[in-house]
Coordinates of C-alpha atoms in Angstrom, one line a residue:
M394 CA 76.3 85.5 -81.5
D395 CA 72.9 87.0 -81.2
N396 CA 72.6 86.1 -77.5
E397 CA 75.8 88.0 -76.6
N398 CA 75.5 91.2 -74.6
K399 CA 77.2 94.3 -76.0
I400 CA 78.3 96.9 -73.4
I401 CA 79.9 100.3 -73.9
I402 CA 81.9 101.6 -71.0
L403 CA 82.8 105.3 -70.8
T404 CA 85.4 105.9 -68.1
S405 CA 88.3 108.0 -67.0
N406 CA 89.5 105.4 -64.5
K407 CA 93.1 104.7 -65.6
D408 CA 93.3 101.5 -63.6
L409 CA 90.3 100.0 -65.4
I410 CA 91.5 101.2 -68.8
N411 CA 95.0 99.6 -68.2
Q412 CA 93.4 96.4 -67.0
L413 CA 91.2 96.0 -70.1
S414 CA 94.1 96.9 -72.4
A415 CA 96.5 94.4 -70.6
N416 CA 94.1 91.5 -70.7
K417 CA 93.3 91.9 -74.4
I418 CA 89.9 90.4 -74.1
R419 CA 88.5 89.2 -77.4
D420 CA 86.1 91.7 -79.1
T421 CA 87.0 94.4 -76.6
H422 CA 88.1 97.7 -78.1
T423 CA 89.5 100.8 -76.3
I424 CA 89.1 104.2 -77.9
N425 CA 90.8 107.3 -76.8
F426 CA 88.6 110.4 -77.2
N427 CA 91.3 112.9 -76.4
Y428 CA 91.8 113.6 -80.1
L429 CA 88.3 115.2 -80.3
N430 CA 89.2 117.9 -77.9
N431 CA 91.6 119.9 -79.9
L432 CA 90.9 123.6 -79.4
S433 CA 90.6 126.1 -82.2
Q434 CA 93.5 128.6 -82.4
L435 CA 93.0 131.6 -80.2
N436 CA 94.3 134.4 -82.4
S437 CA 92.7 137.5 -80.8
K438 CA 95.3 139.7 -79.2
I439 CA 92.8 140.6 -76.5
D440 CA 92.3 136.9 -75.8
K441 CA 96.0 136.3 -75.5
L442 CA 96.4 139.2 -73.1
Y443 CA 93.4 138.0 -71.1
E444 CA 94.7 134.5 -71.0
K445 CA 98.0 135.8 -69.7
L446 CA 96.1 137.7 -67.0
I447 CA 94.2 134.6 -65.9
N448 CA 97.3 132.4 -65.6
S449 CA 99.7 134.9 -64.2
S450 CA 100.2 135.4 -60.5
I451 CA 97.7 137.9 -59.1
K452 CA 99.3 140.1 -56.4
N453 CA 98.0 139.8 -52.9
S454 CA 96.2 136.5 -53.9
D455 CA 97.8 134.2 -51.3
K456 CA 97.0 130.5 -51.2
F457 CA 95.6 129.1 -48.0
N458 CA 98.8 127.3 -47.3
D459 CA 100.5 130.7 -47.3
R460 CA 98.1 132.2 -44.8
I461 CA 99.7 132.3 -41.4
C462 CA 98.0 132.2 -38.0
V463 CA 98.9 135.6 -36.4
I464 CA 99.0 134.1 -33.0
C465 CA 101.4 131.1 -33.3
G466 CA 102.6 131.1 -36.9
N467 CA 101.0 127.9 -38.0
V468 CA 98.9 127.5 -41.2
A469 CA 95.6 129.3 -40.8
I470 CA 92.3 127.7 -41.6
G471 CA 90.5 131.1 -42.0
Y472 CA 89.1 133.9 -39.9
N473 CA 88.0 132.8 -36.5
Y474 CA 86.6 135.3 -34.0
D475 CA 87.5 138.0 -36.5
V476 CA 91.2 137.0 -36.6
L477 CA 93.2 134.9 -39.2
S478 CA 94.1 131.9 -37.1
C479 CA 94.8 128.1 -37.1
A480 CA 92.5 125.4 -35.8
S481 CA 94.5 124.9 -32.6
C482 CA 94.4 128.6 -31.6
R483 CA 90.7 128.7 -32.5
I484 CA 89.9 125.9 -30.1
F485 CA 92.2 127.3 -27.4
F486 CA 90.4 130.7 -27.5
Y487 CA 87.0 129.1 -27.5
R488 CA 87.8 127.1 -24.3
N489 CA 89.8 129.8 -22.4
Q490 CA 88.5 133.2 -23.4
N491 CA 86.8 133.6 -20.0
Q492 CA 89.6 132.0 -18.0
R493 CA 92.2 134.7 -18.0
N494 CA 92.4 135.2 -14.2
K495 CA 92.8 131.4 -13.7
L496 CA 95.7 131.0 -16.1
K497 CA 99.3 131.6 -14.9
C498 CA 102.3 132.6 -16.9
L499 CA 104.9 129.8 -17.0
L500 CA 107.8 132.1 -16.6
R501 CA 105.8 134.7 -14.5
Q502 CA 107.0 137.5 -16.9
G503 CA 104.2 137.7 -19.4
Q504 CA 106.5 137.5 -22.3
C505 CA 106.6 133.9 -23.3
S506 CA 107.1 132.9 -27.0
I507 CA 104.0 131.5 -28.7
D508 CA 105.2 129.3 -31.5
Y509 CA 103.4 126.4 -33.0
K510 CA 106.7 124.5 -33.1
H511 CA 106.8 124.4 -29.3
D512 CA 105.0 121.5 -27.7
Q513 CA 104.2 123.4 -24.5
K514 CA 102.9 126.9 -24.9
C515 CA 102.3 129.3 -22.0
P516 CA 98.4 129.4 -21.8
R517 CA 98.3 132.9 -20.2
C518 CA 100.6 134.5 -22.8
R519 CA 98.8 132.7 -25.6
L520 CA 95.4 134.0 -24.4
D521 CA 96.9 137.5 -24.1
R522 CA 98.2 137.2 -27.6
C523 CA 94.7 136.2 -28.8
F524 CA 93.3 139.4 -27.4
Q525 CA 96.1 141.6 -28.6
V526 CA 95.6 140.6 -32.2
G527 CA 91.9 141.3 -32.0
M528 CA 90.0 138.1 -31.2
R529 CA 86.5 138.9 -30.1
K530 CA 84.6 137.2 -27.2
D531 CA 81.3 138.4 -28.5
L532 CA 81.5 136.0 -31.5
R533 CA 81.3 133.0 -29.2
I534 CA 78.2 130.8 -29.5
N535 CA 76.1 131.1 -26.4
H536 CA 74.6 128.2 -24.3
Q537 CA 71.2 128.5 -25.9
Q538 CA 72.6 128.1 -29.4
K539 CA 74.6 125.1 -28.2
R540 CA 71.5 123.4 -26.9
H541 CA 69.8 124.1 -30.2
I542 CA 72.7 122.5 -32.0
S543 CA 72.8 119.5 -29.7
S544 CA 69.1 118.9 -30.2
K545 CA 69.8 118.4 -33.9
S546 CA 72.4 115.7 -33.2
V547 CA 71.8 112.0 -32.7
S548 CA 72.4 110.3 -29.5
Q549 CA 75.3 108.2 -30.8
P550 CA 78.8 109.3 -29.5
I551 CA 80.7 111.6 -32.0
H552 CA 84.2 110.7 -32.9
T553 CA 86.9 112.7 -31.0
T554 CA 88.1 114.4 -34.2
D555 CA 84.6 115.6 -34.9
N556 CA 84.4 117.1 -31.4
L557 CA 87.4 119.1 -32.4
M558 CA 85.7 120.2 -35.6
M559 CA 82.6 121.3 -33.6
D560 CA 85.0 123.9 -32.1
I561 CA 86.7 124.8 -35.3
V562 CA 83.7 126.0 -37.2
K563 CA 82.4 129.5 -36.5
E564 CA 78.9 130.5 -35.3
D565 CA 77.5 130.8 -38.8
D566 CA 79.0 127.5 -39.7
V567 CA 77.8 125.2 -36.9
I568 CA 75.4 123.7 -39.4
L569 CA 78.3 121.7 -40.7
I570 CA 78.1 119.2 -37.9
C571 CA 76.8 115.9 -39.1
D572 CA 73.5 114.7 -37.7
N573 CA 73.6 111.1 -38.6
K574 CA 75.9 108.2 -37.8
N575 CA 77.1 108.0 -41.4
E576 CA 78.8 111.4 -40.8
L577 CA 78.2 112.8 -44.3
L578 CA 80.8 115.5 -43.9
S579 CA 84.3 114.3 -43.0
V580 CA 86.9 116.4 -41.2
E581 CA 88.5 117.1 -44.6
D582 CA 85.2 118.2 -46.0
L583 CA 84.7 120.6 -43.2
L584 CA 88.1 122.2 -43.6
I585 CA 87.6 122.5 -47.4
I586 CA 84.2 124.2 -46.8
E587 CA 85.6 126.6 -44.3
N588 CA 88.6 127.5 -46.5
I589 CA 86.3 128.2 -49.5
R590 CA 83.9 130.2 -47.3
S591 CA 86.8 132.2 -45.8
S592 CA 88.3 133.0 -49.2
F593 CA 84.9 134.0 -50.6
V594 CA 84.1 136.3 -47.7
L595 CA 87.6 137.7 -47.6
I596 CA 87.6 138.7 -51.2
F597 CA 84.0 139.9 -51.5
Q598 CA 82.9 141.1 -48.1
D599 CA 83.9 144.7 -48.5
H600 CA 82.3 145.1 -51.9
N601 CA 79.0 146.8 -52.6
I602 CA 77.6 145.9 -56.0
Q603 CA 75.3 148.9 -56.6
C604 CA 74.7 150.9 -59.7
S605 CA 75.6 154.1 -57.9
C606 CA 79.1 154.0 -59.4
V607 CA 77.6 154.0 -63.0
D608 CA 77.5 157.4 -64.7
I609 CA 74.1 157.9 -66.4
S610 CA 74.9 161.3 -67.8
N611 CA 74.5 159.9 -71.3
R612 CA 74.6 156.5 -73.1
I613 CA 78.3 156.5 -73.8
C614 CA 79.2 157.4 -70.2
A615 CA 76.8 154.7 -68.9
L616 CA 78.3 151.9 -71.0
V617 CA 81.9 152.9 -70.3
S618 CA 81.4 153.3 -66.5
W619 CA 79.5 150.0 -66.5
S620 CA 82.4 148.2 -68.2
Q621 CA 84.8 149.5 -65.6
F622 CA 82.5 148.5 -62.8
A623 CA 81.9 145.0 -64.2
S624 CA 85.6 144.5 -65.0
R625 CA 86.6 145.2 -61.3
N626 CA 84.2 142.7 -60.0
I627 CA 85.1 140.0 -62.6
L628 CA 88.8 140.4 -61.7
D629 CA 88.0 139.7 -58.1
S630 CA 86.0 136.6 -59.2
I631 CA 89.1 135.4 -61.0
K632 CA 91.1 136.0 -57.8
F633 CA 88.6 133.8 -55.9
F634 CA 88.8 131.0 -58.5
R635 CA 92.6 131.1 -58.3
E636 CA 92.1 130.0 -54.6
I637 CA 90.5 126.8 -55.8
N638 CA 93.1 124.0 -56.1
Q639 CA 91.1 122.1 -58.7
F640 CA 90.9 125.2 -61.0
E641 CA 94.6 125.7 -60.7
Q642 CA 95.2 122.0 -61.7
L643 CA 93.3 122.4 -65.0
N644 CA 94.9 122.8 -68.4
I645 CA 95.8 126.4 -69.1
D646 CA 93.6 126.6 -72.2
D647 CA 90.7 125.0 -70.3
R648 CA 91.0 127.6 -67.5
F649 CA 90.8 130.3 -70.1
I650 CA 87.8 128.9 -71.9
L651 CA 85.8 128.4 -68.7
I652 CA 86.5 131.9 -67.5
K653 CA 85.9 133.5 -70.9
Y654 CA 82.5 131.9 -71.5
N655 CA 81.1 131.3 -68.0
I656 CA 82.2 134.1 -65.7
F657 CA 79.9 136.8 -67.1
L658 CA 76.9 134.8 -66.0
L659 CA 78.3 134.3 -62.5
F660 CA 78.0 138.0 -61.9
L661 CA 74.3 137.3 -61.1
I662 CA 75.3 135.1 -58.2
L663 CA 77.7 137.8 -56.8
K664 CA 74.9 140.4 -56.9
C665 CA 72.8 137.9 -54.9
F666 CA 75.4 138.0 -52.2
Y667 CA 75.4 141.8 -51.9
F668 CA 71.6 142.2 -52.2
K669 CA 70.0 144.3 -49.5
R670 CA 66.4 144.0 -48.5
S671 CA 65.9 147.7 -48.7
N672 CA 67.6 150.5 -50.7
D673 CA 69.1 148.1 -53.3
C674 CA 69.4 148.7 -57.0
C675 CA 67.5 145.4 -57.6
S676 CA 64.7 146.2 -55.2
Y677 CA 61.1 146.2 -56.4
D678 CA 60.4 149.6 -54.8
N679 CA 61.3 153.1 -56.0
N680 CA 64.4 153.8 -53.9
Q681 CA 67.1 156.0 -55.4
F682 CA 69.4 153.0 -56.3
A683 CA 66.6 151.1 -58.0
E684 CA 65.5 154.2 -59.9
K685 CA 69.0 154.8 -61.1
H686 CA 69.2 151.2 -62.2
R687 CA 66.1 151.6 -64.3
Q688 CA 67.4 154.8 -65.9
F689 CA 70.6 153.0 -66.8
F690 CA 68.8 150.2 -68.7
I691 CA 66.5 152.7 -70.4
L692 CA 69.4 154.8 -71.4
C693 CA 71.1 151.7 -72.9
G694 CA 67.9 151.0 -74.9
D695 CA 66.2 148.3 -72.9
S696 CA 62.7 147.9 -74.4
Y697 CA 62.4 144.2 -73.8
G698 CA 62.2 144.1 -70.0
I699 CA 65.8 142.9 -69.5
R700 CA 66.1 144.7 -66.2
D701 CA 63.0 143.0 -64.9
M702 CA 64.4 139.6 -65.9
F703 CA 67.6 140.4 -64.1
V704 CA 65.9 141.6 -60.9
N705 CA 63.5 138.7 -60.8
L706 CA 66.3 136.3 -61.1
I707 CA 68.3 138.0 -58.3
H708 CA 65.2 137.7 -56.0
S709 CA 64.9 134.0 -56.9
L710 CA 68.6 133.4 -56.1
V711 CA 68.2 135.2 -52.7
K712 CA 65.2 133.1 -51.8
I713 CA 66.8 129.7 -52.6
T714 CA 70.3 130.4 -51.2
E715 CA 69.3 132.7 -48.3
Q716 CA 72.5 134.6 -49.2
D717 CA 74.5 131.8 -47.5
P718 CA 78.2 132.5 -48.5
I719 CA 78.9 128.7 -48.5
F720 CA 76.0 128.0 -50.8
L721 CA 76.9 130.9 -53.1
S722 CA 80.6 130.1 -53.3
F723 CA 80.0 126.5 -54.1
L724 CA 77.4 127.5 -56.7
L725 CA 80.0 129.8 -58.3
I726 CA 82.5 126.9 -58.6
I727 CA 79.9 124.4 -59.9
L728 CA 78.8 126.8 -62.6
L729 CA 82.3 127.8 -63.6
F730 CA 83.0 124.1 -64.2
S731 CA 79.8 123.8 -66.4
Q732 CA 80.7 123.2 -70.0
G733 CA 78.3 124.8 -72.4
L734 CA 76.8 127.1 -69.7
S735 CA 77.1 130.1 -72.1
M736 CA 75.0 128.4 -74.8
N737 CA 77.4 129.8 -77.3
E738 CA 77.9 127.7 -80.5
N739 CA 81.4 129.1 -80.9
E740 CA 82.6 127.9 -77.5
P741 CA 85.5 125.5 -78.2
S742 CA 85.8 122.0 -76.6
L743 CA 87.9 121.5 -73.5
K744 CA 91.1 119.6 -73.7
D745 CA 90.3 117.6 -70.6
S746 CA 86.5 117.7 -70.2
L747 CA 86.5 114.5 -68.0
I748 CA 88.7 116.2 -65.4
V749 CA 86.4 119.3 -65.4
N750 CA 83.3 117.0 -65.0
Q751 CA 85.0 115.2 -62.1
F752 CA 85.8 118.4 -60.3
Q753 CA 82.3 119.7 -60.8
S754 CA 80.8 116.4 -59.5
Y755 CA 83.0 116.7 -56.4
Y756 CA 81.7 120.1 -55.5
I757 CA 78.1 119.2 -56.3
E758 CA 78.4 116.3 -53.9
L759 CA 80.0 118.5 -51.2
L760 CA 77.2 121.1 -51.6
W761 CA 74.6 118.3 -51.3
K762 CA 76.1 117.0 -48.1
Y763 CA 76.4 120.5 -46.7
L764 CA 72.8 121.3 -47.4
I765 CA 71.6 117.9 -45.9
N766 CA 73.4 118.8 -42.7
K767 CA 72.0 122.3 -42.7
Q768 CA 68.3 121.6 -43.6
G769 CA 67.7 117.9 -43.9
E770 CA 67.3 115.6 -46.9
I771 CA 63.7 116.4 -47.9
K772 CA 64.3 120.1 -48.1
T773 CA 67.6 119.5 -49.9
W774 CA 65.9 117.5 -52.6
K775 CA 63.4 120.3 -53.1
C776 CA 66.2 122.9 -53.1
F777 CA 68.2 121.0 -55.8
T778 CA 65.1 120.6 -57.9
H779 CA 64.5 124.3 -57.7
L780 CA 68.2 125.0 -58.3
I781 CA 68.1 123.3 -61.6
T782 CA 65.3 125.6 -62.8
I783 CA 67.3 128.6 -61.5
I784 CA 70.4 127.5 -63.4
I785 CA 68.4 127.2 -66.6
R786 CA 67.2 130.8 -66.0
I787 CA 70.8 132.0 -65.3
Q788 CA 71.7 130.5 -68.7
S789 CA 68.9 132.2 -70.6
V790 CA 68.9 135.5 -68.8
G791 CA 72.7 135.7 -68.8
K792 CA 72.8 135.0 -72.6
I793 CA 70.2 137.8 -73.2
I794 CA 72.1 140.3 -71.0
R795 CA 75.5 139.5 -72.6
E796 CA 74.0 139.9 -76.1
F797 CA 72.3 143.2 -75.0
F798 CA 75.5 144.8 -73.8
R799 CA 77.5 143.4 -76.7
I800 CA 75.2 145.0 -79.2
Q801 CA 75.1 148.3 -77.2
S802 CA 78.9 148.4 -77.1
I803 CA 79.2 147.8 -80.8
T804 CA 76.5 150.2 -82.0
S805 CA 77.2 153.1 -79.6
D806 CA 80.7 153.8 -80.9
V807 CA 82.4 153.1 -77.6
M808 CA 84.5 150.1 -78.5
D809 CA 87.8 152.0 -77.9
Q810 CA 86.6 153.1 -74.5
I811 CA 85.2 149.8 -73.2
E812 CA 87.5 148.0 -70.8
P813 CA 89.6 145.4 -72.7
L814 CA 88.5 142.6 -70.4
M815 CA 84.9 143.2 -71.3
H816 CA 85.8 142.8 -75.0
T817 CA 86.6 139.2 -74.2
L818 CA 83.7 138.5 -71.9
L819 CA 81.1 140.0 -74.2
L820 CA 82.6 137.9 -77.0
I821 CA 83.3 140.9 -79.2
Q822 CA 85.6 139.8 -82.0

């Protein structure tokens, strides 16, 4: 009939799909779109080797559940007071680090076993153990900082579990405490954020993305050394993504496609993390690193201002993220889960795009809640609006830079010297 309403429902909710299918409502049709997502055959030998690399176990890339508190042996939540430790030992040290003279050894021998399986642990020996493994008192938040945090909180009483979480997060992360009675960030959210931050910092904190490692003796040396430099950093990026449970849950082919087409663009975000206000290769001044960076691009044939686009984008990222490792790590994950980010017409479809979209939405929501707790809703709205513009620039600039290095690699007769990993990421057939 003409008065009937027609509705199209797109959903991945299996319960809803089963309900509609079971009821067999008249004029209701269920269509499975999975058949549209068949991938083209990946025949390249390099692609197969790279796919094996992504999905194989990476040595020394422990999962968080395998990270052990060095004090009591429980599962660690990350680095607290500069030591890999669990939430319980984090709280214990926070409360007792200045109470050593007041604590007494239960056995009066100073050699009590500190094991998370024991209900009663000797407080004196536990505190001694904290100091022995390197926990630092100087990382504790002072009273003035506490009052500043308290002034941001509402007068309503906070749930007991959240009181514990206030102790769990480190000084740089106290912004995770919710400041409204809706408690945007749950305890689970806080732990996930801390785990991701810890993993990000643990993998990348000792790196220094400068162009000083690139040999600018001649064009060939410049391209080859650049490919080696980029390959090392991209391997560490893969190591970081292997720490993300949702990434590990994806279809093998989908993981490969997202890495192959998206990870080159994410190098811009890593450079933002390492950026220094002075003496940086992406500085606007004429320091030695910036000058070498300019010479590298000129040597590679940059006559279109590609370096300027790259540097301007880094400065924009630094401004909006304030080099916050939580912001940057979540931005990495969100962009990795972005289908079509590469703007490459040859990028194949994902086998399970709905799952990828769900994972991406989850991290977008978590980043949104984190930023609201950090800087308020109005500033977060402005930040997200600006971030959309930044992402579009990452797409366009990243595509230009990838095409620039792809052409340089092909025309400079260095194909056999370029790192095999870069063959895949530069989309060289």
